[in-house]
Amino acid sequence: MSVEQFDAIIIGAGFGGMGVAIQLKQLGLENVAILDREDDVGGTWHVNRYPGLTVDVPSTTYSYRFEPNPYWSRLFPPGHELKRYATHVADKYDLRRSMRFNTTVEGAQWDEDARLWRVNIAGGETLSAQFLVAATGFLCQPRMPDIPGIDSFEGRVLHAAQWQDGDSVEGRRAAIVGTGSTGVQLIPELAKVADELTVYQRTPTWVLPKFDFGFPSVVQRLFAKRPRSQRILRWFTDNGMDVMMLVAMWKYRYFKIVNWSAMNSSKFNQFIWIRDRELRRKLTPDYDYGCKRPTVSNTYYRAFSRRHVHLETEGIDRVEPDGIVTRDGRKRLVDTLVLATGFDVWESNLPAIEVIGRDGRNLGKWWRDNRFQAYEGLSVPGFPNFLTSASPYAWVGLSWFNTVEYQMRHIERLIGELQRRDATVFEVTEAANTRFLEQMDELLEDSVFRLGQCTGSRSYWFNHSGDAPLFRPTSARRAMKEQERFPLSDYELA
Ligand code: NAP
């Protein structure tokens, strides 16, 4: 049976996968397949459609630098605009013809003799490619909470990440579990239509005021006609976000005052909307700002000032067919249960598929046996011609686009060199990988993860060993610069 062969296979048709595809095309690789288990382009912005979904990073920064969108309706636009932007990028860069939807990749193995990746698709098909790129994202496996009795619940269960158009809690006696970034966006929207809404909070979140504003059509026309004007705004949002990440998270040792100020601004945000001191206390985290994903909202705290919205902090003992019982034995009747319980980052992800490299090295097992690690957040020794975009130490800044764009630069330099040398296989050296890991470790010494009070934050940014290896603890600007000058000798090219 003949096996279809590609220059590159990219798993994931989100912004990460599209960025890589655009870069590979610029390098002359045309025969590329972009595989996605969903039925359309956009990754998380195609999948997530719960009420209140907005991007919580300014749109000027949350977009490709090389593809500005003058038509954002506001600084923090709703999710469907991101989906529209993804569609625009796919069409403009002619990526659709490379995309195959409803295609679930189950695993991939490096074939040493053929110097190719073999990629197994659910259903039995196998494809092969010179290069394999996993652009599957960090937040792609919805997590179902392991609450006793949840399967016996007879009402409706809606997971935020599986929300369908038309799903609603209108007129319902609803409960929501989860107060992370998703819960913070969803709760005010549910509160608008539910008869009763009980919020089951396990760990509170720092919620900062959101400095948001609309772009009237005259401004959009200005951005379209004079892109420089939008670039000026982008300069502010890029640098504002970058400096905030740098000082509040990576240089926490020297700038604790910034975290203190952020926590106070969250408390002030509470104070404006909530008169009840005890309620404010319950909504206030006891861990430092920066340990866990902070959120922004001008409506979250306000939602709790409504009579039909209740905060429950006792902890859930069990779910019964018609309600939820807390640890103190109280039961609330519920007919709709909304789960904003996030994503599994550490078990079924990293990697999202089984990847077997040289000499049978299994990526997931190797990471778990030897610590999570990836050189420049992209390549792993023992895995030739393989790049992974949502990998350890990859995530720089809160905007995913920062990560995508520095990785594009890395790919440009790496594959460009491979082509210049007429080589076909690259592999990062063990030495370079170890050096990079040590460097990340050292940088983390100054971070809020190591020095802050993070106990009790239950942050998914930490794994079970207490390590926080998702982020590259540098500014986005530095990550970008480093891709122009990483030593090419860090790779073996053959
Ligand atoms: P999350 O931050 O992991 O929050 C999950 C929530 O569910 C937490 O409050 C968690 O409580 C709670 N939870 C989970 N299992 C539970 C259980 N068994 N019992 C009680 N509570 C339980 O997930 P998320 O809110 O979906 O956000 C994930 C990430 O997606 C964010 O960090 C962000 O990166 C991204 N995101 C971005 C946007 C945006 O830009 N627009 C919007 C939403 C999400 P604990 O904290 O106690 O574990």
Coordinates of C-alpha atoms and ligand atoms in Angstrom, one line a residue:
M1 CA 0.0 0.0 0.0
S2 CA 1.5 3.4 -0.9
V3 CA 1.9 5.9 1.8
E4 CA 1.2 9.6 1.1
Q5 CA 4.4 11.5 1.7
F6 CA 4.8 15.2 2.7
D7 CA 7.7 17.6 3.3
A8 CA 6.1 18.4 6.6
I9 CA 3.1 17.3 8.7
I10 CA 1.8 19.9 11.2
I11 CA -0.6 18.6 13.8
G12 CA -3.0 21.4 14.7
A13 CA -4.7 24.1 12.7
G14 CA -4.7 26.8 15.3
F15 CA -2.6 29.9 15.3
G16 CA 0.5 27.9 16.3
G17 CA 0.2 25.4 13.4
M18 CA -0.7 28.1 10.9
G19 CA 2.3 30.2 11.9
V20 CA 4.6 27.2 11.3
A21 CA 2.9 26.5 8.0
I22 CA 3.4 30.1 6.9
Q23 CA 7.1 29.9 7.8
L24 CA 7.7 26.6 6.1
K25 CA 6.0 27.9 2.9
Q26 CA 8.4 30.9 3.0
L27 CA 11.2 28.4 3.1
G28 CA 9.9 26.8 0.0
L29 CA 8.2 23.7 1.6
E30 CA 4.9 23.5 -0.3
N31 CA 4.0 19.9 0.3
V32 CA 2.7 20.4 3.8
A33 CA -0.3 18.7 5.5
I34 CA -2.0 20.4 8.4
L35 CA -4.0 17.9 10.3
D36 CA -6.7 18.7 12.9
R37 CA -9.2 16.6 14.8
E38 CA -11.7 19.4 14.7
D39 CA -13.9 20.3 11.7
D40 CA -12.5 23.8 11.0
V41 CA -9.6 26.1 11.4
G42 CA -8.8 28.1 14.6
G43 CA -7.8 25.7 17.3
T44 CA -9.0 26.9 20.7
W45 CA -10.9 29.7 19.0
H46 CA -12.9 27.3 16.9
V47 CA -13.6 25.0 19.8
N48 CA -14.5 27.4 22.6
R49 CA -17.7 29.3 22.2
Y50 CA -19.1 29.7 25.7
P51 CA -21.0 32.9 26.5
G52 CA -18.8 35.8 27.5
L53 CA -15.7 34.4 25.7
T54 CA -13.3 37.2 24.9
V55 CA -9.6 37.3 24.5
D56 CA -8.1 38.5 27.7
V57 CA -4.9 39.8 26.1
P58 CA -5.1 43.0 24.1
S59 CA -6.0 42.1 20.5
T60 CA -3.2 44.3 19.1
T61 CA -0.7 42.0 20.9
Y62 CA -2.8 38.8 20.5
S63 CA -2.4 38.6 16.7
Y64 CA 0.5 38.0 14.3
R65 CA 2.8 41.0 13.9
F66 CA 3.0 40.3 10.2
E67 CA -0.8 40.2 9.8
P68 CA -2.4 43.0 11.7
N69 CA -6.1 43.1 11.8
P70 CA -7.5 46.7 11.7
Y71 CA -11.0 45.5 12.3
W72 CA -11.0 44.4 15.9
S73 CA -14.2 45.8 17.4
R74 CA -12.4 46.5 20.7
L75 CA -9.1 46.1 22.6
F76 CA -10.4 42.8 24.1
P77 CA -12.7 41.5 21.4
P78 CA -15.1 38.5 21.6
G79 CA -14.0 35.0 20.7
H80 CA -15.8 34.9 17.4
E81 CA -13.5 37.7 16.1
L82 CA -10.5 35.5 16.8
K83 CA -12.2 32.7 14.9
R84 CA -12.8 35.1 12.0
Y85 CA -9.2 36.2 12.1
A86 CA -8.1 32.6 11.9
T87 CA -10.2 32.0 8.9
H88 CA -8.8 35.2 7.3
V89 CA -5.2 34.0 7.9
A90 CA -5.9 30.5 6.5
D91 CA -7.4 32.0 3.3
K92 CA -4.9 34.8 2.8
Y93 CA -1.9 32.5 3.2
D94 CA -3.6 29.8 1.1
L95 CA -3.3 27.3 4.0
R96 CA -6.7 25.7 3.6
R97 CA -5.7 23.4 0.7
S98 CA -3.1 21.9 3.1
M99 CA -5.6 21.4 5.9
R100 CA -7.3 18.1 6.7
F101 CA -10.1 18.3 9.3
N102 CA -11.7 15.6 11.3
T103 CA -8.3 13.9 11.2
T104 CA -7.2 12.6 14.6
V105 CA -3.5 11.8 14.8
E106 CA -2.9 8.9 17.2
G107 CA 0.9 8.6 17.1
A108 CA 4.0 9.2 15.2
Q109 CA 7.3 7.2 14.9
W110 CA 10.7 8.2 13.5
D111 CA 11.8 5.7 10.8
E112 CA 15.5 5.8 11.0
D113 CA 16.1 3.9 7.7
A114 CA 13.8 6.1 5.6
R115 CA 14.7 9.2 7.6
L116 CA 11.0 10.0 7.8
W117 CA 8.2 10.4 10.3
R118 CA 5.4 7.9 10.1
V119 CA 2.2 9.4 11.3
N120 CA -0.8 7.2 12.3
I121 CA -4.3 8.6 11.7
A122 CA -7.3 7.2 13.5
G123 CA -9.0 4.9 11.2
G124 CA -5.8 3.2 10.0
E125 CA -4.3 5.5 7.5
T126 CA -0.5 6.3 7.7
L127 CA 1.1 9.3 6.3
S128 CA 4.8 10.1 6.2
A129 CA 6.9 13.3 6.3
Q130 CA 10.4 14.6 6.5
F131 CA 9.4 17.0 9.3
L132 CA 6.9 16.6 12.0
V133 CA 5.6 19.6 14.0
A134 CA 3.2 19.1 17.0
A135 CA 1.2 22.4 17.3
T136 CA -1.4 20.9 19.5
G137 CA -1.5 23.6 22.2
F138 CA -1.3 23.4 26.0
L139 CA -5.1 23.7 26.5
C140 CA -6.7 21.2 24.3
Q141 CA -7.8 18.3 26.5
P142 CA -10.9 19.4 28.5
R143 CA -10.8 18.2 32.1
M144 CA -13.8 16.6 33.7
P145 CA -13.7 16.9 37.5
D146 CA -13.6 13.7 39.5
I147 CA -16.4 14.7 41.8
P148 CA -18.1 11.7 43.4
G149 CA -21.6 11.1 42.0
I150 CA -21.2 13.4 39.0
D151 CA -22.2 10.7 36.6
S152 CA -25.5 10.2 38.5
F153 CA -26.5 13.8 37.9
E154 CA -29.9 13.8 36.0
G155 CA -29.9 17.4 34.9
R156 CA -27.9 18.9 32.1
V157 CA -24.1 19.0 32.2
L158 CA -22.3 21.7 30.1
H159 CA -18.5 21.8 29.9
A160 CA -17.4 25.3 28.8
A161 CA -15.0 23.8 26.3
Q162 CA -17.8 21.8 24.7
W163 CA -20.4 24.6 24.7
Q164 CA -22.6 24.5 21.6
D165 CA -24.4 27.5 20.1
G166 CA -27.8 27.4 21.6
D167 CA -26.8 25.9 24.9
S168 CA -28.1 28.2 27.7
V169 CA -29.0 28.3 31.4
E170 CA -31.9 30.7 30.8
G171 CA -34.5 30.2 33.5
R172 CA -32.5 27.4 35.1
R173 CA -31.3 26.6 38.6
A174 CA -27.7 26.4 37.6
A175 CA -24.4 25.7 39.3
I176 CA -20.9 26.3 38.0
V177 CA -17.7 24.6 39.1
G178 CA -14.6 26.5 38.3
T179 CA -13.4 30.1 38.8
G180 CA -10.4 30.2 36.5
S181 CA -10.1 32.4 33.4
T182 CA -13.1 30.7 31.8
G183 CA -15.3 30.8 35.0
V184 CA -14.5 34.5 35.4
Q185 CA -15.8 35.2 31.9
L186 CA -18.7 32.8 32.0
I187 CA -20.2 33.6 35.5
P188 CA -21.4 37.2 34.7
E189 CA -23.1 35.9 31.5
L190 CA -24.8 33.0 33.3
A191 CA -25.9 35.3 36.0
K192 CA -27.8 37.4 33.4
V193 CA -30.1 34.6 32.4
A194 CA -30.2 31.9 35.1
D195 CA -32.9 31.9 37.8
E196 CA -30.4 30.9 40.4
L197 CA -26.7 30.6 40.0
T198 CA -24.4 28.9 42.6
V199 CA -20.7 29.3 42.0
Y200 CA -18.6 26.5 43.5
Q201 CA -15.2 28.0 44.1
R202 CA -12.3 25.9 45.3
T203 CA -9.5 28.4 44.8
P204 CA -10.2 32.1 44.3
T205 CA -8.5 34.0 41.4
W206 CA -6.9 37.4 41.3
V207 CA -9.2 39.5 39.0
L208 CA -7.9 42.8 37.8
P209 CA -10.0 45.6 36.3
K210 CA -10.0 45.4 32.5
F211 CA -8.9 48.5 30.7
D212 CA -11.1 47.9 27.6
F213 CA -12.5 50.2 24.9
G214 CA -14.1 49.9 21.5
F215 CA -12.6 50.8 18.2
P216 CA -15.2 52.9 16.3
S217 CA -15.3 52.4 12.6
V218 CA -13.4 55.6 12.0
V219 CA -10.5 54.2 14.0
Q220 CA -10.7 50.9 12.2
R221 CA -10.5 52.8 8.9
L222 CA -7.5 54.7 10.2
F223 CA -5.8 51.4 11.2
A224 CA -6.6 49.9 7.8
K225 CA -5.3 53.0 5.9
R226 CA -2.4 53.9 8.1
P227 CA -1.2 50.6 9.6
R228 CA 1.5 52.6 11.4
S229 CA -1.2 54.0 13.7
Q230 CA -2.2 50.6 14.9
R231 CA 1.5 49.6 15.2
I232 CA 1.9 52.5 17.7
L233 CA -0.9 51.1 19.8
R234 CA 0.6 47.7 19.5
W235 CA 3.9 49.0 20.7
F236 CA 2.2 50.0 23.9
T237 CA 0.3 46.8 24.4
D238 CA 3.3 44.6 23.5
N239 CA 5.7 46.4 25.8
G240 CA 3.1 46.8 28.6
M241 CA 2.4 43.1 28.6
D242 CA 6.1 42.2 28.3
V243 CA 7.2 44.4 31.1
M244 CA 4.4 43.3 33.3
M245 CA 5.3 39.6 32.8
L246 CA 9.0 40.3 33.3
V247 CA 8.7 42.2 36.5
A248 CA 5.7 40.5 38.1
M249 CA 6.8 36.9 37.3
W250 CA 10.4 36.5 36.2
K251 CA 12.0 39.3 38.2
Y252 CA 9.8 38.9 41.2
R253 CA 12.8 39.0 43.5
Y254 CA 13.3 42.7 42.7
F255 CA 9.8 43.9 41.9
K256 CA 7.5 42.4 44.6
I257 CA 5.9 45.8 44.8
V258 CA 4.3 45.2 41.4
N259 CA 2.7 42.0 42.6
W260 CA 1.5 43.7 45.8
S261 CA 0.0 46.5 43.7
A262 CA -1.7 44.1 41.4
M263 CA -3.2 42.3 44.4
N264 CA -4.4 45.6 45.8
S265 CA -5.9 46.6 42.5
S266 CA -7.9 43.3 42.5
K267 CA -9.0 44.0 46.1
F268 CA -10.1 47.5 45.0
N269 CA -12.0 46.0 42.1
Q270 CA -13.8 43.8 44.6
F271 CA -14.4 46.7 47.0
I272 CA -16.2 48.7 44.3
W273 CA -18.8 46.0 43.7
I274 CA -19.2 44.0 46.9
R275 CA -20.3 45.5 50.2
D276 CA -20.2 42.3 52.1
R277 CA -16.9 42.0 53.8
E278 CA -17.1 38.2 54.3
L279 CA -17.9 37.7 50.7
R280 CA -14.9 39.8 49.7
R281 CA -12.7 37.7 52.0
K282 CA -13.9 34.5 50.4
L283 CA -13.1 35.8 46.9
T284 CA -9.6 36.9 47.9
P285 CA -6.8 34.5 47.1
D286 CA -4.2 33.7 49.8
Y287 CA -1.4 33.2 47.2
D288 CA 0.8 35.7 45.4
Y289 CA -0.3 37.4 42.2
G290 CA 1.5 35.6 39.4
C291 CA 1.5 32.0 40.8
K292 CA -1.7 31.2 38.9
R293 CA -3.1 32.7 35.7
P294 CA -4.5 36.1 36.7
T295 CA -7.7 37.3 35.0
V296 CA -9.2 40.6 34.0
S297 CA -12.9 41.5 34.3
N298 CA -15.1 44.4 35.1
T299 CA -18.2 42.2 35.6
Y300 CA -17.0 39.3 37.6
Y301 CA -17.2 40.7 41.1
R302 CA -20.3 42.7 40.2
A303 CA -22.1 39.4 39.4
F304 CA -21.8 38.4 43.1
S305 CA -23.8 41.5 44.1
R306 CA -26.9 40.0 42.5
R307 CA -29.4 38.4 44.8
H308 CA -29.7 35.2 42.8
V309 CA -25.9 34.6 42.6
H310 CA -24.4 32.6 45.5
L311 CA -20.8 31.8 46.2
E312 CA -20.2 28.4 47.8
T313 CA -16.7 27.8 49.2
E314 CA -17.4 24.8 51.5
G315 CA -16.1 22.3 49.0
I316 CA -18.2 19.8 47.1
D317 CA -18.7 16.5 48.9
R318 CA -20.8 14.8 46.1
V319 CA -23.2 15.4 43.3
E320 CA -26.6 13.8 43.6
P321 CA -29.1 13.3 40.7
D322 CA -30.8 16.6 41.5
G323 CA -28.2 18.7 43.3
I324 CA -24.9 19.3 44.9
V325 CA -24.0 18.5 48.5
T326 CA -21.2 20.4 50.2
R327 CA -18.9 19.0 52.8
D328 CA -20.9 20.6 55.6
G329 CA -23.9 18.4 54.5
R330 CA -25.9 21.2 52.8
K331 CA -27.6 20.4 49.5
R332 CA -28.6 22.8 46.8
L333 CA -31.0 21.7 44.1
V334 CA -29.6 22.2 40.7
D335 CA -30.9 21.3 37.2
T336 CA -28.0 22.5 35.1
L337 CA -24.3 22.0 36.0
V338 CA -21.7 24.0 34.2
L339 CA -18.1 22.9 34.3
A340 CA -15.4 25.5 33.8
T341 CA -12.9 23.0 35.1
G342 CA -10.2 23.7 32.6
F343 CA -7.8 21.4 30.8
D344 CA -5.6 18.5 31.5
V345 CA -2.1 19.9 30.9
W346 CA 0.0 17.2 32.5
E347 CA -1.5 13.8 32.0
S348 CA -3.1 13.4 28.5
N349 CA -1.1 16.3 27.1
L350 CA 2.6 17.0 26.7
P351 CA 2.6 15.4 24.3
A352 CA -0.9 15.2 23.1
I353 CA -0.1 12.2 20.9
E354 CA 2.4 9.3 21.3
V355 CA 5.7 10.3 19.7
I356 CA 8.4 7.7 19.3
G357 CA 11.8 9.0 18.3
R358 CA 15.2 7.5 17.6
D359 CA 15.9 4.2 19.3
G360 CA 12.4 3.9 20.5
R361 CA 12.5 6.9 22.8
N362 CA 9.0 7.7 23.9
L363 CA 8.6 11.5 24.3
G364 CA 6.0 11.4 27.0
K365 CA 7.9 8.8 29.0
W366 CA 11.2 10.5 28.5
W367 CA 9.8 13.8 29.7
R368 CA 8.3 12.2 32.8
D369 CA 11.5 10.2 33.6
N370 CA 14.0 13.0 32.9
R371 CA 12.0 16.2 33.7
F372 CA 10.1 18.2 31.1
Q373 CA 12.5 19.9 28.8
A374 CA 12.8 21.2 25.2
Y375 CA 15.7 23.2 23.7
E376 CA 14.4 26.7 23.0
G377 CA 11.0 25.3 23.8
L378 CA 11.0 23.5 20.4
S379 CA 13.2 20.6 19.9
V380 CA 14.2 17.5 21.9
P381 CA 17.3 15.3 21.7
G382 CA 16.5 11.9 20.3
F383 CA 13.7 13.3 18.1
P384 CA 15.2 14.2 14.7
N385 CA 13.3 16.5 12.4
F386 CA 10.6 17.0 15.1
L387 CA 9.5 20.3 16.6
T388 CA 6.9 20.8 19.3
S389 CA 5.4 24.2 19.8
A390 CA 3.5 23.7 23.1
S391 CA 6.4 22.2 24.9
P392 CA 8.3 22.8 28.1
Y393 CA 9.8 26.3 28.5
A394 CA 8.1 27.4 25.3
W395 CA 5.4 29.8 26.5
V396 CA 6.6 33.4 26.5
G397 CA 4.3 36.1 27.6
L398 CA 0.6 35.8 28.0
S399 CA 0.0 36.2 24.3
W400 CA 0.4 32.9 22.5
F401 CA 1.4 34.9 19.4
N402 CA 4.7 35.8 21.1
T403 CA 5.5 32.2 21.3
V404 CA 4.4 31.4 17.8
E405 CA 6.5 34.2 16.3
Y406 CA 9.7 33.5 18.1
Q407 CA 9.3 29.8 17.1
M408 CA 8.8 30.8 13.5
R409 CA 12.2 32.7 13.6
H410 CA 13.8 29.6 15.1
I411 CA 12.4 27.4 12.3
E412 CA 13.6 30.0 9.7
R413 CA 17.2 29.9 11.0
L414 CA 17.3 26.1 11.5
I415 CA 15.6 24.8 8.3
G416 CA 17.3 27.6 6.4
E417 CA 20.7 26.3 7.5
L418 CA 19.7 22.7 6.8
Q419 CA 18.8 23.7 3.2
R420 CA 22.0 25.7 2.8
R421 CA 24.1 22.7 3.8
D422 CA 22.0 20.4 1.6
A423 CA 21.3 18.3 4.7
T424 CA 18.0 16.5 5.4
V425 CA 18.0 15.7 9.1
F426 CA 18.4 17.9 12.1
E427 CA 18.7 16.9 15.8
V428 CA 19.4 19.1 18.8
T429 CA 22.5 17.9 20.8
E430 CA 22.1 16.6 24.3
A431 CA 24.7 19.2 25.4
A432 CA 22.7 22.2 24.0
N433 CA 19.5 20.9 25.5
T434 CA 21.1 20.5 28.9
R435 CA 22.6 23.9 28.7
F436 CA 19.3 25.5 27.8
L437 CA 17.5 23.6 30.7
E438 CA 20.1 24.8 33.2
Q439 CA 19.7 28.4 31.9
M440 CA 15.9 28.2 32.3
D441 CA 16.4 26.8 35.8
E442 CA 18.7 29.6 36.7
L443 CA 16.3 32.3 35.4
L444 CA 13.5 30.8 37.4
E445 CA 15.4 31.4 40.6
D446 CA 14.2 35.0 40.5
S447 CA 10.7 34.2 39.6
V448 CA 7.4 34.3 41.6
F449 CA 7.2 30.5 41.1
R450 CA 10.3 30.0 43.3
L451 CA 10.1 32.9 45.6
G452 CA 6.5 33.8 45.8
Q453 CA 3.9 32.3 48.2
C454 CA 2.3 29.9 45.7
T455 CA 1.3 27.1 48.1
G456 CA -2.5 26.6 47.9
S457 CA -2.7 28.3 44.5
R458 CA -3.4 24.9 42.8
S459 CA -2.0 26.4 39.6
Y460 CA -1.9 24.2 36.5
W461 CA 1.3 26.1 35.7
F462 CA 3.0 23.7 38.2
N463 CA 3.3 20.0 37.6
H464 CA 3.1 17.2 40.2
S465 CA 6.8 17.5 41.1
G466 CA 6.3 21.2 41.9
D467 CA 8.2 22.3 38.8
A468 CA 6.8 25.1 36.6
P469 CA 8.2 24.2 33.2
L470 CA 5.6 25.7 30.9
F471 CA 7.0 29.2 30.6
R472 CA 10.2 30.5 29.1
P473 CA 11.1 32.9 31.9
T474 CA 12.3 35.8 29.7
S475 CA 10.8 38.7 28.0
A476 CA 9.2 38.1 24.6
R477 CA 11.7 40.6 23.2
R478 CA 14.6 38.5 24.4
A479 CA 13.1 35.2 23.3
M480 CA 12.8 36.8 19.8
K481 CA 16.3 38.1 19.7
E482 CA 17.8 34.8 20.8
Q483 CA 16.3 33.0 17.8
E484 CA 18.5 35.2 15.6
R485 CA 21.7 34.0 17.2
F486 CA 21.3 30.6 18.8
P487 CA 24.5 28.6 17.9
L488 CA 23.8 26.5 14.8
S489 CA 26.3 24.0 16.3
D490 CA 23.5 23.2 18.8
Y491 CA 22.1 21.0 16.1
E492 CA 23.6 18.1 14.3
L493 CA 22.7 18.4 10.7
A494 CA 23.1 15.4 8.4
Ligands
NAP1 P1 -8.4 26.6 34.9 O1 -7.7 27.9 35.0 O2 -7.6 25.4 35.1 O3 -9.5 26.7 36.0 C1 -10.3 25.5 36.3 C2 -11.2 25.8 37.5 O4 -11.9 24.7 37.8 C3 -10.4 26.2 38.8 O5 -11.1 27.2 39.4 C4 -10.4 24.9 39.5 O6 -10.2 25.0 40.9 C5 -11.7 24.3 39.2 N1 -11.8 22.9 39.4 C6 -11.3 21.9 38.6 N2 -11.6 20.7 39.1 C7 -12.3 20.9 40.2 C8 -12.9 20.1 41.1 N3 -12.8 18.7 41.0 N4 -13.6 20.6 42.1 C9 -13.8 22.0 42.2 N5 -13.2 22.8 41.4 C10 -12.5 22.3 40.4 O7 -9.2 26.5 33.6 P2 -9.8 27.7 32.7 O8 -10.5 28.6 33.5 O9 -10.6 27.0 31.6 O10 -8.6 28.4 32.1 C11 -7.5 27.6 31.5 C12 -6.6 28.5 30.7 O11 -7.3 28.8 29.4 C13 -6.3 29.9 31.3 O12 -5.3 29.8 32.2 C14 -6.0 30.7 30.1 O13 -4.6 30.4 29.7 C15 -6.9 30.1 29.0 N6 -8.1 30.9 28.8 C16 -7.9 32.0 28.1 C17 -9.0 32.8 27.9 C18 -8.9 34.0 27.1 O14 -7.9 34.5 26.7 N7 -10.0 34.5 26.7 C19 -10.3 32.5 28.5 C20 -10.4 31.3 29.2 C21 -9.3 30.5 29.4 P3 -8.7 25.0 41.5 O15 -8.2 26.3 41.1 O16 -8.9 24.8 42.9 O17 -8.0 23.8 40.9

